[in-house]
Amino acid sequence: GLMCAFLENFDMKELWRPCVPQLKLRIYQFGRLLHRKLPDLEAHFSDIGVTPDFFASQWFLTLMSYNLPLDLVVRVWDVLVIDGWKTIFR
């Protein structure tokens, strides 16, 4: 049910296709947001050789379910269903 809705309505199939095209897009978007909103943190990560894909890939591939407690995952998914991808970047 819910996962099928995510796959169909939010084009999430592209997250798991060969070459992961949407994952690359989301990682790029996250990197740009990090640069704009938290430039000191982004600079620190750059200084130590950590790129956004190092930690954010798992967030996007699991829709936060691996990294957050279930009660927060449910809230994120609820808002994701209502508002789409922009929810993830809030």
mmCIF file of N, CA and C in Angstrom:
data_model
loop_
_atom_site.group_PDB
_atom_site.id
_atom_site.type_symbol
_atom_site.label_atom_id
_atom_site.label_comp_id
_atom_site.label_asym_id
_atom_site.label_seq_id
_atom_site.Cartn_x
_atom_site.Cartn_y
_atom_site.Cartn_z
ATOM 1 N N GLY A 1 0.763 -1.186 0.000
ATOM 2 C CA GLY A 1 0.000 0.000 0.000
ATOM 3 C C GLY A 1 0.821 1.277 0.000
ATOM 4 N N LEU A 2 1.360 1.621 1.153
ATOM 5 C CA LEU A 2 2.044 2.909 1.284
ATOM 6 C C LEU A 2 3.284 2.984 0.398
ATOM 7 N N MET A 3 4.082 1.921 0.391
ATOM 8 C CA MET A 3 5.288 1.948 -0.429
ATOM 9 C C MET A 3 4.933 2.024 -1.910
ATOM 10 N N CYS A 4 3.889 1.341 -2.316
ATOM 11 C CA CYS A 4 3.439 1.437 -3.711
ATOM 12 C C CYS A 4 3.033 2.869 -4.049
ATOM 13 N N ALA A 5 2.360 3.520 -3.117
ATOM 14 C CA ALA A 5 1.967 4.915 -3.340
ATOM 15 C C ALA A 5 3.201 5.804 -3.485
ATOM 16 N N PHE A 6 4.198 5.589 -2.634
ATOM 17 C CA PHE A 6 5.442 6.357 -2.762
ATOM 18 C C PHE A 6 6.082 6.126 -4.129
ATOM 19 N N LEU A 7 6.150 4.868 -4.529
ATOM 20 C CA LEU A 7 6.796 4.540 -5.798
ATOM 21 C C LEU A 7 6.066 5.163 -6.974
ATOM 22 N N GLU A 8 4.766 5.105 -6.964
ATOM 23 C CA GLU A 8 3.978 5.600 -8.091
ATOM 24 C C GLU A 8 3.808 7.115 -8.086
ATOM 25 N N ASN A 9 3.461 7.679 -6.935
ATOM 26 C CA ASN A 9 3.094 9.091 -6.880
ATOM 27 C C ASN A 9 4.271 10.049 -6.747
ATOM 28 N N PHE A 10 5.393 9.582 -6.251
ATOM 29 C CA PHE A 10 6.528 10.473 -6.027
ATOM 30 C C PHE A 10 7.734 10.073 -6.852
ATOM 31 N N ASP A 11 7.516 9.244 -7.859
ATOM 32 C CA ASP A 11 8.567 8.841 -8.796
ATOM 33 C C ASP A 11 9.778 8.264 -8.068
ATOM 34 N N MET A 12 9.530 7.555 -7.000
ATOM 35 C CA MET A 12 10.623 7.014 -6.209
ATOM 36 C C MET A 12 11.234 5.759 -6.816
ATOM 37 N N LYS A 13 10.604 5.224 -7.860
ATOM 38 C CA LYS A 13 11.215 4.090 -8.547
ATOM 39 C C LYS A 13 12.613 4.455 -9.031
ATOM 40 N N GLU A 14 12.784 5.718 -9.356
ATOM 41 C CA GLU A 14 14.073 6.193 -9.868
ATOM 42 C C GLU A 14 15.180 6.131 -8.818
ATOM 43 N N LEU A 15 14.800 6.017 -7.545
ATOM 44 C CA LEU A 15 15.815 5.890 -6.498
ATOM 45 C C LEU A 15 16.565 4.573 -6.600
ATOM 46 N N TRP A 16 15.893 3.532 -7.093
ATOM 47 C CA TRP A 16 16.480 2.194 -7.057
ATOM 48 C C TRP A 16 16.773 1.628 -8.440
ATOM 49 N N ARG A 17 16.601 2.427 -9.480
ATOM 50 C CA ARG A 17 16.950 1.976 -10.833
ATOM 51 C C ARG A 17 18.455 1.921 -10.985
ATOM 52 N N PRO A 18 18.953 1.166 -11.969
ATOM 53 C CA PRO A 18 20.400 1.188 -12.228
ATOM 54 C C PRO A 18 20.897 2.620 -12.409
ATOM 55 N N CYS A 19 22.032 2.891 -11.873
ATOM 56 C CA CYS A 19 22.659 4.233 -11.881
ATOM 57 C C CYS A 19 21.956 5.222 -10.961
ATOM 58 N N VAL A 20 20.951 4.796 -10.245
ATOM 59 C CA VAL A 20 20.219 5.576 -9.244
ATOM 60 C C VAL A 20 20.064 7.064 -9.599
ATOM 61 N N PRO A 21 19.386 7.373 -10.706
ATOM 62 C CA PRO A 21 19.319 8.767 -11.154
ATOM 63 C C PRO A 21 18.700 9.736 -10.144
ATOM 64 N N GLN A 22 17.619 9.329 -9.487
ATOM 65 C CA GLN A 22 16.991 10.262 -8.558
ATOM 66 C C GLN A 22 17.799 10.395 -7.271
ATOM 67 N N LEU A 23 18.481 9.345 -6.866
ATOM 68 C CA LEU A 23 19.338 9.444 -5.690
ATOM 69 C C LEU A 23 20.432 10.481 -5.942
ATOM 70 N N LYS A 24 21.032 10.443 -7.106
ATOM 71 C CA LYS A 24 22.076 11.424 -7.441
ATOM 72 C C LYS A 24 21.514 12.843 -7.400
ATOM 73 N N LEU A 25 20.300 13.020 -7.922
ATOM 74 C CA LEU A 25 19.656 14.331 -7.885
ATOM 75 C C LEU A 25 19.411 14.779 -6.451
ATOM 76 N N ARG A 26 18.870 13.900 -5.625
ATOM 77 C CA ARG A 26 18.564 14.270 -4.238
ATOM 78 C C ARG A 26 19.837 14.568 -3.444
ATOM 79 N N ILE A 27 20.904 13.822 -3.682
ATOM 80 C CA ILE A 27 22.173 14.091 -3.008
ATOM 81 C C ILE A 27 22.707 15.459 -3.445
ATOM 82 N N TYR A 28 22.604 15.758 -4.730
ATOM 83 C CA TYR A 28 23.033 17.073 -5.227
ATOM 84 C C TYR A 28 22.214 18.180 -4.560
ATOM 85 N N GLN A 29 20.899 18.017 -4.518
ATOM 86 C CA GLN A 29 20.039 19.023 -3.900
ATOM 87 C C GLN A 29 20.388 19.211 -2.430
ATOM 88 N N PHE A 30 20.617 18.111 -1.744
ATOM 89 C CA PHE A 30 20.987 18.192 -0.335
ATOM 90 C C PHE A 30 22.318 18.928 -0.167
ATOM 91 N N GLY A 31 23.278 18.621 -1.006
ATOM 92 C CA GLY A 31 24.581 19.299 -0.949
ATOM 93 C C GLY A 31 24.462 20.794 -1.161
ATOM 94 N N ARG A 32 23.632 21.209 -2.104
ATOM 95 C CA ARG A 32 23.425 22.636 -2.364
ATOM 96 C C ARG A 32 22.736 23.308 -1.170
ATOM 97 N N LEU A 33 21.761 22.613 -0.596
ATOM 98 C CA LEU A 33 21.064 23.144 0.576
ATOM 99 C C LEU A 33 22.019 23.269 1.763
ATOM 100 N N LEU A 34 22.848 22.280 1.957
ATOM 101 C CA LEU A 34 23.851 22.316 3.021
ATOM 102 C C LEU A 34 24.799 23.496 2.814
ATOM 103 N N HIS A 35 25.235 23.702 1.594
ATOM 104 C CA HIS A 35 26.131 24.816 1.262
ATOM 105 C C HIS A 35 25.472 26.165 1.552
ATOM 106 N N ARG A 36 24.193 26.273 1.206
ATOM 107 C CA ARG A 36 23.479 27.545 1.370
ATOM 108 C C ARG A 36 23.083 27.823 2.821
ATOM 109 N N LYS A 37 22.601 26.791 3.521
ATOM 110 C CA LYS A 37 22.058 26.996 4.869
ATOM 111 C C LYS A 37 23.083 26.799 5.986
ATOM 112 N N LEU A 38 24.057 25.922 5.774
ATOM 113 C CA LEU A 38 25.047 25.613 6.809
ATOM 114 C C LEU A 38 26.455 25.608 6.196
ATOM 115 N N PRO A 39 26.899 26.758 5.710
ATOM 116 C CA PRO A 39 28.179 26.780 4.992
ATOM 117 C C PRO A 39 29.381 26.368 5.844
ATOM 118 N N ASP A 40 29.360 26.679 7.132
ATOM 119 C CA ASP A 40 30.487 26.279 7.984
ATOM 120 C C ASP A 40 30.556 24.756 8.117
ATOM 121 N N LEU A 41 29.412 24.127 8.284
ATOM 122 C CA LEU A 41 29.384 22.671 8.374
ATOM 123 C C LEU A 41 29.808 22.042 7.051
ATOM 124 N N GLU A 42 29.313 22.588 5.967
ATOM 125 C CA GLU A 42 29.678 22.085 4.642
ATOM 126 C C GLU A 42 31.183 22.230 4.422
ATOM 127 N N ALA A 43 31.763 23.344 4.836
ATOM 128 C CA ALA A 43 33.206 23.555 4.702
ATOM 129 C C ALA A 43 33.983 22.562 5.562
ATOM 130 N N HIS A 44 33.501 22.320 6.763
ATOM 131 C CA HIS A 44 34.157 21.343 7.639
ATOM 132 C C HIS A 44 34.137 19.953 7.004
ATOM 133 N N PHE A 45 32.978 19.547 6.515
ATOM 134 C CA PHE A 45 32.882 18.251 5.847
ATOM 135 C C PHE A 45 33.863 18.181 4.672
ATOM 136 N N SER A 46 33.920 19.247 3.906
ATOM 137 C CA SER A 46 34.835 19.291 2.768
ATOM 138 C C SER A 46 36.289 19.163 3.228
ATOM 139 N N ASP A 47 36.636 19.871 4.302
ATOM 140 C CA ASP A 47 38.006 19.823 4.832
ATOM 141 C C ASP A 47 38.412 18.411 5.247
ATOM 142 N N ILE A 48 37.478 17.645 5.769
ATOM 143 C CA ILE A 48 37.819 16.295 6.231
ATOM 144 C C ILE A 48 37.492 15.220 5.181
ATOM 145 N N GLY A 49 37.064 15.664 3.997
ATOM 146 C CA GLY A 49 36.827 14.740 2.893
ATOM 147 C C GLY A 49 35.520 13.980 2.933
ATOM 148 N N VAL A 50 34.546 14.537 3.617
ATOM 149 C CA VAL A 50 33.234 13.889 3.699
ATOM 150 C C VAL A 50 32.280 14.614 2.744
ATOM 151 N N THR A 51 31.709 13.853 1.838
ATOM 152 C CA THR A 51 30.735 14.414 0.895
ATOM 153 C C THR A 51 29.328 14.001 1.330
ATOM 154 N N PRO A 52 28.304 14.749 0.907
ATOM 155 C CA PRO A 52 26.937 14.432 1.343
ATOM 156 C C PRO A 52 26.499 12.998 1.047
ATOM 157 N N ASP A 53 26.979 12.418 -0.031
ATOM 158 C CA ASP A 53 26.552 11.056 -0.336
ATOM 159 C C ASP A 53 27.028 10.056 0.711
ATOM 160 N N PHE A 54 28.066 10.404 1.452
ATOM 161 C CA PHE A 54 28.591 9.527 2.493
ATOM 162 C C PHE A 54 27.539 9.213 3.555
ATOM 163 N N PHE A 55 26.737 10.196 3.912
ATOM 164 C CA PHE A 55 25.747 9.979 4.965
ATOM 165 C C PHE A 55 24.305 10.112 4.490
ATOM 166 N N ALA A 56 24.054 10.872 3.444
ATOM 167 C CA ALA A 56 22.670 11.141 3.049
ATOM 168 C C ALA A 56 22.080 10.073 2.127
ATOM 169 N N SER A 57 22.906 9.280 1.479
ATOM 170 C CA SER A 57 22.368 8.234 0.596
ATOM 171 C C SER A 57 21.416 7.317 1.349
ATOM 172 N N GLN A 58 21.826 6.912 2.517
ATOM 173 C CA GLN A 58 20.987 6.016 3.326
ATOM 174 C C GLN A 58 19.668 6.695 3.706
ATOM 175 N N TRP A 59 19.719 7.981 3.988
ATOM 176 C CA TRP A 59 18.490 8.704 4.340
ATOM 177 C C TRP A 59 17.473 8.597 3.209
ATOM 178 N N PHE A 60 17.942 8.875 1.989
ATOM 179 C CA PHE A 60 17.029 8.892 0.848
ATOM 180 C C PHE A 60 16.601 7.481 0.439
ATOM 181 N N LEU A 61 17.527 6.540 0.432
ATOM 182 C CA LEU A 61 17.189 5.189 -0.002
ATOM 183 C C LEU A 61 16.206 4.499 0.937
ATOM 184 N N THR A 62 16.234 4.858 2.205
ATOM 185 C CA THR A 62 15.313 4.239 3.170
ATOM 186 C C THR A 62 14.189 5.186 3.589
ATOM 187 N N LEU A 63 14.128 6.353 2.970
ATOM 188 C CA LEU A 63 13.137 7.372 3.325
ATOM 189 C C LEU A 63 13.146 7.645 4.827
ATOM 190 N N MET A 64 14.336 7.721 5.372
ATOM 191 C CA MET A 64 14.599 8.041 6.770
ATOM 192 C C MET A 64 14.280 6.905 7.741
ATOM 193 N N SER A 65 13.767 5.779 7.250
ATOM 194 C CA SER A 65 13.326 4.725 8.168
ATOM 195 C C SER A 65 14.471 4.017 8.873
ATOM 196 N N TYR A 66 15.663 4.076 8.346
ATOM 197 C CA TYR A 66 16.796 3.421 8.991
ATOM 198 C C TYR A 66 17.389 4.277 10.106
ATOM 199 N N ASN A 67 17.270 5.584 9.964
ATOM 200 C CA ASN A 67 17.974 6.499 10.845
ATOM 201 C C ASN A 67 17.127 7.150 11.921
ATOM 202 N N LEU A 68 15.822 7.105 11.787
ATOM 203 C CA LEU A 68 14.944 7.768 12.745
ATOM 204 C C LEU A 68 14.105 6.743 13.498
ATOM 205 N N PRO A 69 13.687 7.090 14.702
ATOM 206 C CA PRO A 69 12.751 6.208 15.420
ATOM 207 C C PRO A 69 11.416 6.133 14.670
ATOM 208 N N LEU A 70 10.727 5.044 14.851
ATOM 209 C CA LEU A 70 9.496 4.785 14.106
ATOM 210 C C LEU A 70 8.479 5.919 14.231
ATOM 211 N N ASP A 71 8.316 6.493 15.419
ATOM 212 C CA ASP A 71 7.321 7.558 15.569
ATOM 213 C C ASP A 71 7.653 8.763 14.693
ATOM 214 N N LEU A 72 8.943 9.066 14.524
ATOM 215 C CA LEU A 72 9.328 10.177 13.639
ATOM 216 C C LEU A 72 9.219 9.787 12.167
ATOM 217 N N VAL A 73 9.547 8.545 11.848
ATOM 218 C CA VAL A 73 9.412 8.076 10.465
ATOM 219 C C VAL A 73 7.974 8.218 10.008
ATOM 220 N N VAL A 74 7.049 7.815 10.842
ATOM 221 C CA VAL A 74 5.625 7.905 10.491
ATOM 222 C C VAL A 74 5.237 9.354 10.244
ATOM 223 N N ARG A 75 5.734 10.262 11.054
ATOM 224 C CA ARG A 75 5.416 11.686 10.855
ATOM 225 C C ARG A 75 6.028 12.210 9.560
ATOM 226 N N VAL A 76 7.279 11.839 9.291
ATOM 227 C CA VAL A 76 7.925 12.263 8.039
ATOM 228 C C VAL A 76 7.164 11.712 6.850
ATOM 229 N N TRP A 77 6.802 10.443 6.888
ATOM 230 C CA TRP A 77 6.073 9.838 5.776
ATOM 231 C C TRP A 77 4.700 10.472 5.593
ATOM 232 N N ASP A 78 4.015 10.806 6.682
ATOM 233 C CA ASP A 78 2.719 11.483 6.567
ATOM 234 C C ASP A 78 2.865 12.795 5.798
ATOM 235 N N VAL A 79 3.845 13.570 6.192
ATOM 236 C CA VAL A 79 4.043 14.859 5.525
ATOM 237 C C VAL A 79 4.550 14.656 4.104
ATOM 238 N N LEU A 80 5.348 13.626 3.878
ATOM 239 C CA LEU A 80 5.817 13.315 2.531
ATOM 240 C C LEU A 80 4.642 13.016 1.604
ATOM 241 N N VAL A 81 3.675 12.276 2.098
ATOM 242 C CA VAL A 81 2.493 11.971 1.293
ATOM 243 C C VAL A 81 1.736 13.251 0.954
ATOM 244 N N ILE A 82 1.670 14.180 1.884
ATOM 245 C CA ILE A 82 0.928 15.426 1.676
ATOM 246 C C ILE A 82 1.700 16.414 0.811
ATOM 247 N N ASP A 83 2.994 16.612 1.114
ATOM 248 C CA ASP A 83 3.765 17.682 0.466
ATOM 249 C C ASP A 83 4.805 17.233 -0.545
ATOM 250 N N GLY A 84 5.102 15.955 -0.608
ATOM 251 C CA GLY A 84 6.089 15.473 -1.572
ATOM 252 C C GLY A 84 7.523 15.648 -1.079
ATOM 253 N N TRP A 85 8.453 15.606 -2.021
ATOM 254 C CA TRP A 85 9.881 15.612 -1.710
ATOM 255 C C TRP A 85 10.354 16.814 -0.910
ATOM 256 N N LYS A 86 9.696 17.955 -1.080
ATOM 257 C CA LYS A 86 10.175 19.141 -0.357
ATOM 258 C C LYS A 86 10.192 18.913 1.156
ATOM 259 N N THR A 87 9.354 17.969 1.624
ATOM 260 C CA THR A 87 9.322 17.611 3.046
ATOM 261 C C THR A 87 10.678 17.131 3.525
ATOM 262 N N ILE A 88 11.328 16.334 2.738
ATOM 263 C CA ILE A 88 12.603 15.745 3.126
ATOM 264 C C ILE A 88 13.665 16.834 3.318
ATOM 265 N N PHE A 89 13.550 17.920 2.607
ATOM 266 C CA PHE A 89 14.551 18.979 2.676
ATOM 267 C C PHE A 89 14.238 20.065 3.702
ATOM 268 N N ARG A 90 13.188 19.888 4.451
ATOM 269 C CA ARG A 90 12.859 20.877 5.485
ATOM 270 C C ARG A 90 13.689 20.675 6.713
#
